[in-house]
């Protein structure tokens, strides 16, 4: 595949509106630059610059689109629920940052166990459920209004991206915690006990 | 509120200056900007069209399709764009006069 075709493909990562207005012009201008430059070293530099700047502008322009969409189009309940969900995952991050999720330093007293369980697993689960419920609400509200097809609405993250982002992060936290050694001691989950005998033995030894 | 100067980023200012004589398409703007800056400022497609987008949003430039080639777009200064460019140039001129008075430029300074 020619490099210009690769460049054209990569431009597909730009926001749709930008692509519509400028992608063709960008390709055309790049072709002009290459056409006018006979030296291979300078042509290589043009290609390098053109490809190197792409990720920067892709992130920058998409962030601008999402930011504008958040300010103008995102419903208040999506913003509110995203904020609540962020608050729910903050304790987990705080515990992680001070290494309090290390099973060797995890307190074994029942009061602490319950608290840790709530902060490290309960709240992220809550955040995930809240985000999932918000996405479903968004889906049904849009479906009822009939502005777009239901299939498009569910994957349309342009307007509900804050909850999709935080919800995905909360889901990753839950997955991480399910596999974390400390959880075996906290939850006494029999499935985890089978999957991770080393951690289970550690818990038994502690008891 | 006092009028503010130097509100344009360097690339945006250079593009407006390149369009001050006549409408140009993207590659012509690049060439003119490079020529105006003695090759010190070379634009890449991403930088150029990122700035063009911002300038269009601020209504400082507009686009028109070439009659000879419908795929080619030309950009030209709007009245607002020309005023903005003049305002920037006045600011630079005042700064230059001040710099000369204070002998900031020295022997290697710009001579007009």
Coordinates of C-alpha atoms in Angstrom, one line a residue:
Chain A
X1 CA 0.0 0.0 0.0
X2 CA 1.3 3.4 -0.9
X3 CA 2.2 5.7 2.0
X4 CA -0.2 8.4 0.8
X5 CA -3.0 5.8 1.2
X6 CA -1.8 4.9 4.7
X7 CA -1.9 8.6 5.5
X8 CA -5.4 8.9 4.1
X9 CA -6.5 6.0 6.2
X10 CA -5.0 7.4 9.4
X11 CA -6.9 10.7 8.7
X12 CA -10.0 8.6 9.4
X13 CA -9.2 8.9 13.1
X14 CA -9.9 12.7 13.0
X15 CA -13.3 13.9 14.0
X16 CA -15.9 13.4 11.3
X17 CA -16.6 17.2 10.8
X18 CA -12.8 17.9 10.4
X19 CA -12.4 15.0 8.0
X20 CA -15.2 16.3 5.9
X21 CA -13.8 19.8 5.7
X22 CA -10.0 19.2 5.6
X23 CA -8.9 15.6 5.1
X24 CA -9.0 15.9 1.3
X25 CA -7.1 19.2 1.4
X26 CA -4.5 17.7 3.7
X27 CA -3.8 14.8 1.4
X28 CA -3.7 17.2 -1.6
X29 CA -1.3 19.6 0.2
X30 CA 1.0 16.7 1.2
X31 CA 1.0 15.5 -2.4
X32 CA 2.0 19.0 -3.5
X33 CA 4.8 19.1 -1.0
X34 CA 6.2 15.7 -2.1
X35 CA 5.8 16.6 -5.8
X36 CA 7.8 19.8 -5.4
X37 CA 10.6 18.1 -3.4
X38 CA 13.1 16.1 -5.5
X39 CA 15.5 15.3 -2.7
X40 CA 14.8 11.9 -1.1
X41 CA 16.0 13.0 2.4
X42 CA 13.7 16.0 2.4
X43 CA 10.8 13.9 1.2
X44 CA 11.6 11.5 4.1
X45 CA 11.4 14.4 6.5
X46 CA 8.1 15.5 5.1
X47 CA 6.7 12.0 5.6
X48 CA 8.1 11.8 9.1
X49 CA 6.7 15.2 10.1
X50 CA 3.3 14.4 8.5
X51 CA 3.0 11.0 10.4
X52 CA 4.5 12.3 13.7
X53 CA 2.0 15.1 14.1
X54 CA -1.0 12.9 13.3
X55 CA -1.5 11.4 16.8
X56 CA -1.1 14.8 18.4
X57 CA -3.8 16.3 16.3
X58 CA -6.1 13.3 16.5
X59 CA -6.1 13.5 20.3
X60 CA -6.3 17.3 20.3
X61 CA -9.2 17.6 17.9
X62 CA -11.1 14.7 19.3
X63 CA -10.7 16.1 22.8
X64 CA -12.0 19.5 21.5
X65 CA -15.0 17.8 19.9
X66 CA -15.7 15.8 23.1
X67 CA -15.2 18.9 25.3
X68 CA -17.6 21.0 23.2
X69 CA -20.1 18.1 23.1
X70 CA -19.8 17.8 27.0
X71 CA -20.5 21.5 27.4
X72 CA -23.4 21.8 24.9
X73 CA -25.0 18.4 24.4
X74 CA -24.4 16.2 27.4
X75 CA -27.5 16.0 29.6
X76 CA -27.2 17.1 33.2
X77 CA -28.0 13.6 34.6
X78 CA -25.1 12.1 32.6
X79 CA -22.7 14.8 34.0
X80 CA -24.1 14.3 37.6
X81 CA -23.8 10.5 37.5
X82 CA -20.3 10.7 36.0
X83 CA -19.3 13.0 38.8
X84 CA -20.7 10.6 41.4
X85 CA -19.0 7.6 39.7
X86 CA -15.7 9.4 39.8
X87 CA -16.2 10.0 43.5
X88 CA -16.8 6.3 43.9
X89 CA -13.5 5.2 42.3
X90 CA -11.4 7.8 44.1
X91 CA -11.1 5.8 47.4
X92 CA -9.8 2.8 45.4
X93 CA -7.1 5.0 43.7
X94 CA -6.2 6.5 47.1
X95 CA -5.8 3.0 48.6
X96 CA -3.8 1.9 45.6
X97 CA -1.5 4.9 45.8
X98 CA -0.6 4.3 49.4
X99 CA -0.1 0.6 48.7
X100 CA -2.9 -0.4 51.1
X101 CA -4.1 -3.1 48.7
X102 CA -1.1 -5.2 49.4
X103 CA -2.4 -8.4 51.1
X104 CA 0.7 -8.5 53.3
X105 CA -0.2 -5.2 55.0
X106 CA -4.0 -5.6 54.8
X107 CA -5.5 -5.5 58.3
X108 CA -7.4 -8.7 59.3
X109 CA -9.7 -7.2 61.9
X110 CA -13.3 -7.6 60.7
X111 CA -14.1 -3.8 61.0
X112 CA -11.2 -3.0 58.6
X113 CA -12.0 -5.9 56.3
X114 CA -15.6 -4.6 55.8
X115 CA -14.3 -1.1 55.2
X116 CA -11.7 -2.1 52.7
X117 CA -14.1 -4.4 51.0
X118 CA -16.5 -1.5 50.6
X119 CA -13.9 1.0 49.5
X120 CA -11.9 -1.2 47.1
X121 CA -14.7 -3.3 45.6
X122 CA -18.1 -2.1 46.7
X123 CA -17.7 1.5 45.5
X124 CA -16.2 0.6 42.1
X125 CA -19.0 -1.9 41.6
X126 CA -21.5 0.9 42.5
X127 CA -19.8 3.2 40.0
X128 CA -20.0 0.7 37.3
X129 CA -23.7 -0.1 37.9
X130 CA -24.5 3.6 38.0
X131 CA -22.7 4.2 34.7
X132 CA -24.3 1.2 33.1
X133 CA -27.8 2.4 34.3
X134 CA -27.0 5.9 32.9
X135 CA -26.1 4.6 29.5
X136 CA -29.3 2.5 29.5
X137 CA -31.3 5.5 30.4
X138 CA -29.6 7.5 27.7
X139 CA -30.4 4.7 25.2
X140 CA -34.1 4.6 26.1
X141 CA -34.6 8.3 26.2
X142 CA -33.1 8.7 22.8
X143 CA -35.0 5.7 21.5
X144 CA -38.3 7.1 22.8
X145 CA -37.6 10.5 21.2
X146 CA -37.0 8.7 18.0
X147 CA -34.2 11.0 16.8
X148 CA -31.9 8.2 15.8
X149 CA -32.1 4.5 15.3
X150 CA -31.7 2.4 18.5
X151 CA -28.6 0.7 17.1
X152 CA -26.8 4.0 16.6
X153 CA -27.9 5.4 19.9
X154 CA -26.3 2.7 22.0
X155 CA -22.9 3.1 20.4
X156 CA -23.2 6.8 20.2
X157 CA -20.7 7.8 22.9
X158 CA -20.4 11.4 21.7
X159 CA -22.9 12.6 24.2
X160 CA -22.6 10.1 27.1
X161 CA -18.8 9.6 26.9
X162 CA -18.2 10.7 30.6
X163 CA -20.2 7.7 32.0
X164 CA -18.8 5.3 29.3
X165 CA -15.2 6.4 30.3
X166 CA -15.7 6.2 34.1
X167 CA -17.9 3.1 33.8
X168 CA -15.2 1.3 31.8
X169 CA -12.6 2.3 34.3
X170 CA -14.7 1.1 37.2
X171 CA -15.2 -2.2 35.4
X172 CA -11.4 -2.6 34.9
X173 CA -11.0 -1.9 38.7
X174 CA -13.5 -4.6 39.5
X175 CA -11.8 -7.1 37.2
X176 CA -8.4 -6.2 38.7
X177 CA -9.8 -6.6 42.2
X178 CA -11.3 -10.0 41.4
X179 CA -7.8 -11.2 40.5
X180 CA -6.1 -9.4 43.4
X181 CA -4.7 -11.5 46.2
X182 CA -6.2 -9.4 48.9
X183 CA -9.7 -10.2 47.7
X184 CA -9.4 -13.8 48.5
X185 CA -9.1 -12.9 52.2
X186 CA -11.8 -10.2 51.9
X187 CA -14.5 -12.0 50.1
X188 CA -13.8 -15.7 50.8
X189 CA -15.0 -16.3 47.2
X190 CA -14.8 -20.1 46.6
X191 CA -14.2 -19.6 42.8
X192 CA -11.2 -17.4 43.6
X193 CA -10.0 -19.9 46.2
X194 CA -9.9 -22.5 43.5
X195 CA -8.2 -20.3 41.0
X196 CA -5.5 -18.9 43.3
X197 CA -4.5 -21.5 45.9
X198 CA -1.4 -19.6 47.0
X199 CA -3.4 -16.6 48.1
X200 CA -6.0 -18.9 49.7
X201 CA -3.2 -20.6 51.7
X202 CA -2.0 -17.2 52.8
X203 CA -5.4 -16.3 54.1
X204 CA -5.7 -19.6 56.0
X205 CA -2.3 -19.0 57.5
X206 CA -3.4 -15.5 58.6
X207 CA -6.5 -16.9 60.2
Chain B
X1 CA -12.6 47.0 28.4
X2 CA -9.3 47.9 26.8
X3 CA -8.5 46.6 23.4
X4 CA -6.1 43.7 23.6
X5 CA -3.2 43.1 21.2
X6 CA -1.2 40.2 20.0
X7 CA -4.2 37.8 20.3
X8 CA -3.1 35.7 17.4
X9 CA -0.7 32.8 17.7
X10 CA 2.4 33.0 15.5
X11 CA 1.1 30.5 12.9
X12 CA -2.3 32.1 12.6
X13 CA -0.6 35.5 12.2
X14 CA 1.7 34.2 9.5
X15 CA -1.3 32.6 7.6
X16 CA -3.2 35.9 7.7
X17 CA -0.1 37.7 6.4
X18 CA 0.3 35.2 3.6
X19 CA -3.3 35.8 2.6
X20 CA -3.0 39.6 2.7
X21 CA -2.2 40.0 -1.0
X22 CA -4.5 37.4 -2.6
X23 CA -6.5 34.2 -1.9
X24 CA -4.3 31.1 -1.8
X25 CA -4.7 27.4 -1.5
X26 CA -3.1 25.3 1.3
X27 CA 0.2 24.6 -0.4
X28 CA 0.6 28.2 -1.5
X29 CA 0.0 29.4 2.0
X30 CA 2.8 27.0 3.2
X31 CA 5.2 28.4 0.6
X32 CA 4.4 32.0 1.3
X33 CA 4.8 31.5 5.1
X34 CA 8.2 29.8 4.5
X35 CA 9.2 32.7 2.2
X36 CA 8.0 35.4 4.6
X37 CA 10.0 33.9 7.5
X38 CA 13.1 33.1 5.4
X39 CA 12.5 29.4 5.9
X40 CA 12.4 29.7 9.7
X41 CA 8.7 28.8 9.9
X42 CA 7.7 25.7 7.9
X43 CA 4.2 24.4 8.3
X44 CA 3.0 20.8 8.0
X45 CA -0.5 19.8 6.8
X46 CA -1.7 19.2 10.3
X47 CA -0.5 22.5 11.7
X48 CA -1.7 24.4 8.6
X49 CA -5.3 23.0 8.6
X50 CA -5.6 23.1 12.3
X51 CA -4.9 26.8 12.2
X52 CA -7.1 27.3 9.2
X53 CA -10.0 25.7 11.0
X54 CA -9.5 28.0 14.0
X55 CA -9.3 31.1 11.8
X56 CA -12.5 30.1 10.0
X57 CA -14.2 29.5 13.3
X58 CA -13.2 33.0 14.3
X59 CA -14.4 34.3 10.9
X60 CA -11.0 35.8 10.1
X61 CA -10.7 33.8 6.8
X62 CA -13.2 32.2 4.4
X63 CA -12.9 29.6 1.7
X64 CA -13.8 29.5 -1.9
X65 CA -13.6 26.8 -4.5
X66 CA -11.4 27.4 -7.5
X67 CA -13.2 27.8 -10.8
X68 CA -10.4 25.9 -12.6
X69 CA -10.2 23.0 -10.2
X70 CA -13.3 22.3 -8.1
X71 CA -11.3 20.1 -5.7
X72 CA -8.9 22.9 -4.8
X73 CA -10.0 25.3 -2.1
X74 CA -8.7 28.8 -1.8
X75 CA -8.7 30.8 1.4
X76 CA -9.1 34.6 1.6
X77 CA -9.1 37.2 4.3
X78 CA -12.5 38.5 5.5
X79 CA -12.9 42.2 6.6
X80 CA -12.6 41.0 10.2
X81 CA -9.4 39.1 9.3
X82 CA -7.9 42.1 7.7
X83 CA -8.7 44.3 10.7
X84 CA -7.3 41.7 13.0
X85 CA -4.1 41.6 10.9
X86 CA -3.8 45.4 10.9
X87 CA -4.3 45.5 14.6
X88 CA -1.5 42.9 15.1
X89 CA 0.8 44.7 12.8
X90 CA 0.2 48.0 14.5
X91 CA 1.1 46.4 17.8
X92 CA 4.3 44.9 16.4
X93 CA 5.2 48.3 14.9
X94 CA 4.7 50.0 18.2
X95 CA 6.8 47.3 19.9
X96 CA 9.5 47.7 17.3
X97 CA 9.6 51.5 17.8
X98 CA 9.8 51.0 21.5
X99 CA 12.5 48.4 21.2
X100 CA 14.6 50.8 19.0
X101 CA 14.1 53.6 21.5
X102 CA 15.4 51.4 24.3
X103 CA 18.1 50.0 22.1
X104 CA 17.0 46.4 22.8
X105 CA 17.7 45.2 19.3
X106 CA 21.4 46.1 19.1
X107 CA 23.4 45.9 15.9
X108 CA 21.7 42.6 14.8
X109 CA 18.3 44.1 15.1
X110 CA 15.7 44.4 12.3
X111 CA 16.3 47.4 10.0
X112 CA 13.3 48.6 8.1

